[in-house]
């Protein structure tokens, strides 16, 4: 603990540029597996973390680290960010593109799987590298945040009047500066057949400072109905600072939903899922999806068998109001929607 808090003191927030603090926090994120193990008092994991990080590198904002119990390799927040030896194994059935992103690519940075909505890979960058991520092998370098690439996507969206909703995803769209995002939202709002703008982001969870006034300004100024889908897997991710950031979105009138991934060793107990749902609902956030893990190489050790997931969701349903039960779904390439699992 002392190591982490003394570091936090070494990086004081700059009150003069509070709206840009999040960019500084992003710059200072831990990228070195040895430092991660050192800060969390897990020296015995440093060597395997270094090897596994060669395939998908480490990236953890320091505020997220403060929520992790040092010295506990089983901490559910740690497991989401610490590279493990197990990532070097890829059993049969696990692949680099498990959800069929490549065949759904309309243009670089634009995917369509479902009717009426398209997904823009706004940027390849994320504010945290989640070890289970289905895009851990995605060719992000071909999709940096680029207004030129966006323009081609905008032209395509403008031509297809069946599209009502644009999802900004990634990577994480909120790693992009508000000025660029505001310009993008403005261009999207000029496409008359669009109704909604959905933001899929983990930023408010890992860097709550990202919910800035300028973010709320452009979201609320848009003609398009904004919808936020955040991503928290464990109730401990929702500490007071994160809840305060989420409350600012809710207070601005923006619907906020949460999606989680069912992860072995993180949230594969009914009590954890119930606590997550209750905490979300109390914060006026609706649990939206609980995703079955996408079978991406390197993430096999996170998989929970579907039958066990179904049992967990039954237990959740028996304990919380219907509106607090997330839809348990699986991504399947070539289907017209995500597949409900029960
Ligand atoms: C998950 C996903 C969506 C959104 O699906 P909803 O069921 O509307 O939440 C849209 N496009 C792509 C490519 C997706 O993977
Ligand atoms: S924030 Fe989302 S896209 Fe980024 S690494 Fe985590 S799960 Fe993957």
Short mmCIF file of C-alpha atoms and ligand atoms in Angstrom, two decimals:
data_model
loop_
_atom_site.label_atom_id
_atom_site.label_comp_id
_atom_site.label_asym_id
_atom_site.label_seq_id
_atom_site.Cartn_x
_atom_site.Cartn_y
_atom_site.Cartn_z
CA UNK A 1 0.00 0.00 0.00
CA UNK A 2 2.69 2.46 1.03
CA UNK A 3 4.46 2.09 -2.29
CA UNK A 4 1.34 2.99 -4.21
CA UNK A 5 0.23 5.91 -2.08
CA UNK A 6 3.70 7.43 -2.04
CA UNK A 7 3.71 7.27 -5.80
CA UNK A 8 0.32 8.96 -5.97
CA UNK A 9 1.78 11.83 -3.95
CA UNK A 10 4.63 12.11 -6.40
CA UNK A 11 2.16 12.85 -9.20
CA UNK A 12 -0.03 15.70 -7.90
CA UNK A 13 -3.01 16.69 -9.98
CA UNK A 14 -2.60 19.99 -11.71
CA UNK A 15 -5.57 22.14 -10.69
CA UNK A 16 -4.90 24.58 -13.53
CA UNK A 17 -5.62 22.04 -16.23
CA UNK A 18 -8.19 19.88 -14.49
CA UNK A 19 -10.05 19.15 -17.73
CA UNK A 20 -6.93 17.54 -19.17
CA UNK A 21 -5.89 15.60 -16.09
CA UNK A 22 -7.06 12.40 -17.69
CA UNK A 23 -4.51 12.75 -20.48
CA UNK A 24 -1.76 13.09 -17.91
CA UNK A 25 -3.10 10.05 -16.02
CA UNK A 26 -3.08 8.09 -19.28
CA UNK A 27 0.54 9.10 -19.92
CA UNK A 28 1.57 7.95 -16.46
CA UNK A 29 -0.11 4.54 -16.68
CA UNK A 30 2.02 1.52 -15.76
CA UNK A 31 3.39 -0.11 -18.92
CA UNK A 32 6.20 -2.17 -17.46
CA UNK A 33 5.28 -5.66 -16.16
CA UNK A 34 8.18 -5.56 -13.66
CA UNK A 35 6.92 -2.26 -12.22
CA UNK A 36 3.39 -3.65 -12.00
CA UNK A 37 4.60 -6.65 -9.99
CA UNK A 38 6.80 -4.43 -7.88
CA UNK A 39 4.01 -1.97 -7.01
CA UNK A 40 1.70 -4.83 -6.09
CA UNK A 41 4.29 -6.74 -4.12
CA UNK A 42 4.23 -9.78 -6.39
CA UNK A 43 7.92 -10.27 -7.31
CA UNK A 44 7.40 -13.96 -8.03
CA UNK A 45 5.12 -13.05 -11.00
CA UNK A 46 7.52 -10.63 -12.70
CA UNK A 47 9.19 -13.13 -15.01
CA UNK A 48 6.03 -14.73 -16.40
CA UNK A 49 4.37 -11.31 -16.65
CA UNK A 50 7.24 -10.09 -18.80
CA UNK A 51 6.93 -13.06 -21.17
CA UNK A 52 3.14 -12.84 -21.50
CA UNK A 53 3.33 -9.06 -22.00
CA UNK A 54 5.39 -9.57 -25.14
CA UNK A 55 2.21 -10.71 -26.90
CA UNK A 56 -0.19 -8.12 -25.42
CA UNK A 57 1.50 -5.40 -23.44
CA UNK A 58 0.68 -4.16 -19.97
CA UNK A 59 -1.29 -0.95 -19.55
CA UNK A 60 -2.86 -0.01 -16.19
CA UNK A 61 -3.74 3.47 -14.91
CA UNK A 62 -2.39 4.03 -11.40
CA UNK A 63 -5.81 4.84 -9.94
CA UNK A 64 -6.99 1.34 -10.84
CA UNK A 65 -3.96 -0.13 -9.06
CA UNK A 66 -4.98 1.57 -5.83
CA UNK A 67 -8.08 -0.64 -5.70
CA UNK A 68 -5.97 -3.82 -5.80
CA UNK A 69 -4.87 -5.58 -2.61
CA UNK A 70 -1.04 -5.79 -2.76
CA UNK A 71 0.43 -9.26 -2.38
CA UNK A 72 -2.77 -11.07 -3.39
CA UNK A 73 -2.36 -12.82 -6.76
CA UNK A 74 -6.06 -13.81 -6.65
CA UNK A 75 -7.36 -10.24 -6.41
CA UNK A 76 -10.24 -10.01 -8.92
CA UNK A 77 -9.13 -6.62 -10.21
CA UNK A 78 -5.52 -7.71 -10.51
CA UNK A 79 -6.49 -10.76 -12.56
CA UNK A 80 -7.97 -8.46 -15.21
CA UNK A 81 -4.65 -6.66 -15.80
CA UNK A 82 -1.73 -8.93 -14.81
CA UNK A 83 -0.19 -10.97 -17.67
CA UNK A 84 0.08 -14.64 -16.70
CA UNK A 85 2.04 -17.60 -18.01
CA UNK A 86 -1.33 -19.17 -18.95
CA UNK A 87 -1.72 -16.58 -21.72
CA UNK A 88 1.03 -18.28 -23.68
CA UNK A 89 -1.20 -21.33 -24.14
CA UNK A 90 -3.91 -21.51 -26.74
CA UNK A 91 -6.01 -24.67 -26.55
CA UNK A 92 -8.00 -25.81 -29.59
CA UNK A 93 -11.08 -23.66 -30.21
CA UNK A 94 -9.31 -20.41 -29.31
CA UNK A 95 -8.20 -18.10 -32.12
CA UNK A 96 -7.02 -14.58 -32.94
CA UNK A 97 -10.37 -13.37 -34.36
CA UNK A 98 -12.98 -15.29 -32.35
CA UNK A 99 -15.96 -13.05 -33.08
CA UNK A 100 -15.54 -12.72 -36.84
CA UNK A 101 -14.56 -9.05 -36.91
CA UNK A 102 -12.66 -9.37 -40.16
CA UNK A 103 -15.62 -10.54 -42.31
CA UNK A 104 -17.86 -7.78 -40.85
CA UNK A 105 -15.43 -5.01 -41.73
CA UNK A 106 -17.07 -2.65 -44.24
CA UNK A 107 -14.08 -0.31 -44.38
CA UNK A 108 -11.02 0.15 -42.19
CA UNK A 109 -12.46 1.15 -38.83
CA UNK A 110 -16.11 0.43 -39.67
CA UNK A 111 -17.87 -2.83 -38.75
CA UNK A 112 -21.43 -3.94 -39.28
CA UNK A 113 -22.85 -7.14 -37.85
CA UNK A 114 -26.40 -6.13 -36.98
CA UNK A 115 -29.23 -4.31 -38.76
CA UNK A 116 -29.57 -0.59 -38.22
CA UNK A 117 -26.35 -0.09 -36.30
CA UNK A 118 -22.69 0.18 -37.21
CA UNK A 119 -19.60 0.19 -35.05
CA UNK A 120 -16.79 2.66 -35.59
CA UNK A 121 -13.38 1.60 -34.32
CA UNK A 122 -12.70 5.21 -33.34
CA UNK A 123 -9.17 4.42 -32.20
CA UNK A 124 -7.01 1.42 -31.36
CA UNK A 125 -5.98 2.81 -27.98
CA UNK A 126 -7.45 1.75 -24.64
CA UNK A 127 -7.04 3.16 -21.14
CA UNK A 128 -6.37 -0.29 -19.72
CA UNK A 129 -5.31 -3.57 -21.29
CA UNK A 130 -7.77 -6.22 -20.14
CA UNK A 131 -6.08 -9.58 -20.41
CA UNK A 132 -9.28 -11.31 -21.61
CA UNK A 133 -9.91 -8.79 -24.39
CA UNK A 134 -11.29 -10.33 -27.59
CA UNK A 135 -9.46 -7.67 -29.54
CA UNK A 136 -6.06 -8.51 -28.06
CA UNK A 137 -4.93 -9.54 -31.56
CA UNK A 138 -6.90 -6.95 -33.50
CA UNK A 139 -4.76 -5.04 -36.04
CA UNK A 140 -5.18 -1.78 -34.13
CA UNK A 141 -2.20 -0.18 -35.78
CA UNK A 142 -4.27 -0.09 -38.95
CA UNK A 143 -6.97 1.86 -37.11
CA UNK A 144 -5.43 4.81 -35.24
CA UNK A 145 -7.73 7.75 -34.50
CA UNK A 146 -7.70 9.39 -37.85
CA UNK A 147 -10.19 11.98 -39.07
CA UNK A 148 -9.41 10.83 -42.64
CA UNK A 149 -10.39 7.24 -41.86
CA UNK A 150 -13.44 8.57 -39.99
CA UNK A 151 -14.47 10.61 -43.02
CA UNK A 152 -14.62 7.52 -45.22
CA UNK A 153 -16.73 5.80 -42.56
CA UNK A 154 -18.99 8.88 -42.38
CA UNK A 155 -19.48 8.83 -46.15
CA UNK A 156 -20.45 5.18 -46.00
CA UNK A 157 -22.90 5.77 -43.12
CA UNK A 158 -24.43 8.73 -44.99
CA UNK A 159 -25.15 6.51 -47.98
CA UNK A 160 -26.97 3.79 -46.05
CA UNK A 161 -30.31 5.10 -44.81
CA UNK A 162 -31.03 1.86 -42.92
CA UNK A 163 -28.49 2.88 -40.26
CA UNK A 164 -30.06 4.59 -37.24
CA UNK A 165 -27.35 4.20 -34.64
CA UNK A 166 -23.58 4.58 -34.59
CA UNK A 167 -21.53 2.93 -31.86
CA UNK A 168 -18.22 4.51 -31.07
CA UNK A 169 -15.99 1.71 -29.89
CA UNK A 170 -12.39 0.71 -30.30
CA UNK A 171 -10.13 0.44 -28.55
CA UNK A 172 -11.80 2.98 -26.37
CA UNK A 173 -13.30 6.08 -28.02
CA UNK A 174 -12.84 8.19 -24.88
CA UNK A 175 -9.05 7.98 -25.19
CA UNK A 176 -9.61 10.51 -28.00
CA UNK A 177 -9.65 14.21 -27.07
CA UNK A 178 -13.04 15.91 -26.73
CA UNK A 179 -12.30 18.39 -29.49
CA UNK A 180 -11.97 15.60 -32.07
CA UNK A 181 -14.92 13.68 -30.66
CA UNK A 182 -17.10 16.80 -30.70
CA UNK A 183 -16.25 17.32 -34.38
CA UNK A 184 -17.07 13.68 -35.12
CA UNK A 185 -20.39 13.92 -33.24
CA UNK A 186 -21.22 17.09 -35.16
CA UNK A 187 -20.61 15.37 -38.50
CA UNK A 188 -22.67 12.37 -37.45
CA UNK A 189 -25.54 14.62 -36.38
CA UNK A 190 -25.63 16.07 -39.89
CA UNK A 191 -26.56 12.63 -41.26
CA UNK A 192 -30.32 12.95 -41.09
CA UNK A 193 -31.21 9.24 -40.86
CA UNK A 194 -29.16 8.78 -37.66
CA UNK A 195 -31.05 8.90 -34.36
CA UNK A 196 -28.61 7.66 -31.71
CA UNK A 197 -24.96 7.81 -30.77
CA UNK A 198 -23.74 5.07 -28.49
CA UNK A 199 -20.40 5.21 -26.67
CA UNK A 200 -18.84 1.92 -25.57
CA UNK A 201 -16.16 2.79 -23.04
CA UNK A 202 -14.29 1.58 -19.97
CA UNK A 203 -12.73 5.00 -19.31
CA UNK A 204 -15.17 6.20 -16.61
CA UNK A 205 -14.37 2.99 -14.69
CA UNK A 206 -10.57 3.11 -14.93
CA UNK A 207 -10.02 6.91 -15.16
CA UNK A 208 -13.12 8.59 -13.70
CA UNK A 209 -11.44 11.98 -14.31
CA UNK A 210 -12.34 11.41 -17.98
CA UNK A 211 -15.94 12.49 -17.35
CA UNK A 212 -15.11 16.15 -17.98
CA UNK A 213 -17.35 19.15 -18.51
CA UNK A 214 -16.31 19.27 -22.14
CA UNK A 215 -17.36 15.64 -22.62
CA UNK A 216 -20.80 16.39 -21.17
CA UNK A 217 -21.00 19.57 -23.26
CA UNK A 218 -20.64 17.91 -26.65
CA UNK A 219 -22.73 14.90 -25.69
CA UNK A 220 -25.62 17.03 -24.51
CA UNK A 221 -25.34 19.49 -27.40
CA UNK A 222 -25.81 16.81 -30.05
CA UNK A 223 -29.11 16.28 -31.84
CA UNK A 224 -28.46 12.53 -31.49
CA UNK A 225 -29.67 10.66 -28.41
CA UNK A 226 -26.56 9.65 -26.48
CA UNK A 227 -26.29 6.23 -24.82
CA UNK A 228 -23.36 5.19 -22.65
CA UNK A 229 -22.30 1.58 -22.22
CA UNK A 230 -19.58 1.26 -19.59
CA UNK A 231 -17.70 -1.89 -18.66
CA UNK A 232 -17.21 -2.99 -15.05
CA UNK A 233 -16.83 -6.65 -14.13
CA UNK A 234 -16.55 -6.55 -10.35
CA UNK A 235 -18.30 -4.41 -7.71
CA UNK A 236 -14.95 -3.22 -6.33
CA UNK A 237 -14.30 -1.37 -9.59
CA UNK A 238 -17.18 0.94 -8.60
CA UNK A 239 -15.57 2.95 -5.81
CA UNK A 240 -16.70 6.42 -4.70
CA UNK A 241 -14.77 8.27 -7.41
CA UNK A 242 -16.10 6.07 -10.20
CA UNK A 243 -19.66 6.33 -8.87
CA UNK A 244 -19.34 10.12 -8.74
CA UNK A 245 -18.17 10.21 -12.37
CA UNK A 246 -21.02 7.95 -13.47
CA UNK A 247 -23.47 10.11 -11.54
CA UNK A 248 -22.43 13.11 -13.61
CA UNK A 249 -23.43 11.25 -16.77
CA UNK A 250 -26.73 10.15 -15.23
CA UNK A 251 -27.44 13.66 -13.93
CA UNK A 252 -26.87 14.97 -17.45
CA UNK A 253 -29.78 12.76 -18.54
CA UNK A 254 -27.68 10.23 -20.42
CA UNK A 255 -28.82 6.59 -20.20
CA UNK A 256 -25.94 4.58 -18.77
CA UNK A 257 -25.77 0.79 -19.15
CA UNK A 258 -23.08 -1.64 -18.03
CA UNK A 259 -21.66 -4.65 -19.76
CA UNK A 260 -19.50 -7.22 -18.01
CA UNK A 261 -17.63 -10.29 -19.17
CA UNK A 262 -18.07 -13.50 -17.16
CA UNK A 263 -14.51 -14.28 -16.03
CA UNK A 264 -13.15 -17.17 -14.02
CA UNK A 265 -11.51 -15.93 -10.84
CA UNK A 266 -13.02 -12.46 -11.24
CA UNK A 267 -16.83 -12.57 -11.10
CA UNK A 268 -17.81 -16.25 -11.42
CA UNK A 269 -19.78 -16.35 -8.16
CA UNK A 270 -23.45 -15.49 -7.79
CA UNK A 271 -22.75 -13.26 -4.77
CA UNK A 272 -20.28 -11.17 -6.82
CA UNK A 273 -22.67 -10.78 -9.74
CA UNK A 274 -25.54 -9.88 -7.38
CA UNK A 275 -23.42 -7.27 -5.64
CA UNK A 276 -22.38 -5.82 -9.01
CA UNK A 277 -26.01 -5.57 -10.17
CA UNK A 278 -27.16 -3.99 -6.92
CA UNK A 279 -24.37 -1.44 -6.92
CA UNK A 280 -25.13 -0.50 -10.54
CA UNK A 281 -28.86 -0.16 -9.96
CA UNK A 282 -28.33 1.96 -6.87
CA UNK A 283 -26.22 4.24 -9.10
CA UNK A 284 -29.08 4.36 -11.67
CA UNK A 285 -27.13 2.23 -14.16
CA UNK A 286 -28.81 -0.74 -15.80
CA UNK A 287 -26.92 -4.02 -16.15
CA UNK A 288 -27.12 -4.66 -19.91
CA UNK A 289 -25.03 -7.63 -21.01
CA UNK A 290 -23.09 -10.36 -19.25
CA UNK A 291 -20.90 -11.70 -22.03
CA UNK A 292 -19.73 -15.25 -22.33
CA UNK A 293 -15.97 -14.98 -22.93
CA UNK A 294 -15.00 -14.75 -26.58
CA UNK A 295 -12.57 -17.56 -27.29
CA UNK A 296 -9.52 -15.47 -28.07
CA UNK A 297 -6.08 -17.08 -27.87
CA UNK A 298 -4.42 -16.31 -24.58
CA UNK A 299 -7.65 -15.99 -22.58
CA UNK A 300 -8.63 -19.66 -22.13
CA UNK A 301 -7.91 -19.55 -18.39
CA UNK A 302 -10.73 -17.00 -17.97
CA UNK A 303 -13.40 -19.22 -19.49
CA UNK A 304 -16.43 -20.23 -17.40
CA UNK A 305 -18.41 -23.13 -18.92
CA UNK A 306 -21.78 -21.96 -20.31
CA UNK A 307 -23.71 -24.38 -18.06
CA UNK A 308 -22.09 -22.81 -15.01
CA UNK A 309 -22.81 -19.31 -16.33
CA UNK A 310 -26.46 -20.25 -16.79
CA UNK A 311 -26.61 -21.52 -13.21
CA UNK A 312 -25.09 -18.25 -11.95
CA UNK A 313 -27.58 -16.15 -13.89
CA UNK A 314 -30.46 -18.24 -12.47
CA UNK A 315 -29.21 -17.48 -8.98
CA UNK A 316 -28.95 -13.77 -9.79
CA UNK A 317 -32.51 -13.78 -11.18
CA UNK A 318 -33.82 -15.29 -7.95
CA UNK A 319 -32.21 -12.59 -5.85
CA UNK A 320 -32.62 -9.22 -7.65
CA UNK A 321 -35.43 -7.38 -9.49
CA UNK A 322 -35.86 -8.38 -13.14
CA UNK A 323 -34.45 -5.06 -14.37
CA UNK A 324 -31.19 -5.78 -12.51
CA UNK A 325 -30.52 -9.10 -14.30
CA UNK A 326 -28.09 -8.67 -17.20
CA UNK A 327 -28.77 -10.53 -20.44
CA UNK A 328 -26.30 -13.43 -20.60
CA UNK A 329 -25.15 -13.52 -24.24
CA UNK A 330 -22.57 -14.92 -26.58
CA UNK A 331 -21.12 -13.32 -29.68
CA UNK A 332 -21.41 -15.59 -32.70
CA UNK A 333 -20.15 -14.67 -36.12
CA UNK A 334 -22.76 -14.61 -38.84
CA UNK A 335 -25.75 -14.26 -36.45
CA UNK A 336 -28.27 -11.39 -36.60
CA UNK A 337 -27.89 -10.59 -32.90
CA UNK A 338 -25.87 -11.65 -29.92
CA UNK A 339 -27.05 -15.10 -28.89
CA UNK A 340 -29.06 -15.23 -25.62
CA UNK A 341 -27.77 -17.99 -23.32
CA UNK A 342 -30.45 -17.78 -20.61
C1 LIG B 1 -22.12 -5.99 -29.93
C2 LIG B 1 -22.11 -5.25 -31.20
C3 LIG B 1 -23.10 -4.28 -31.48
C4 LIG B 1 -24.16 -3.90 -30.49
O1 LIG B 1 -25.11 -4.88 -30.30
P1 LIG B 1 -26.36 -4.54 -29.38
O2 LIG B 1 -27.05 -5.83 -29.22
O3 LIG B 1 -27.16 -3.51 -30.11
O4 LIG B 1 -25.83 -4.00 -28.10
C5 LIG B 1 -23.09 -3.65 -32.70
N1 LIG B 1 -22.14 -3.94 -33.62
C6 LIG B 1 -21.18 -4.85 -33.39
C7 LIG B 1 -20.18 -5.13 -34.45
C8 LIG B 1 -21.14 -5.53 -32.17
O5 LIG B 1 -20.15 -6.42 -31.94
S1 LIG B 2 -11.11 -1.62 -22.55
FE1 LIG B 2 -12.34 -3.00 -23.83
S2 LIG B 2 -11.32 -2.99 -25.85
FE2 LIG B 2 -9.87 -2.15 -24.33
S3 LIG B 2 -8.62 -3.89 -23.64
FE3 LIG B 2 -10.34 -3.70 -22.19
S4 LIG B 2 -11.93 -5.06 -23.01
FE4 LIG B 2 -10.45 -4.69 -24.66
#
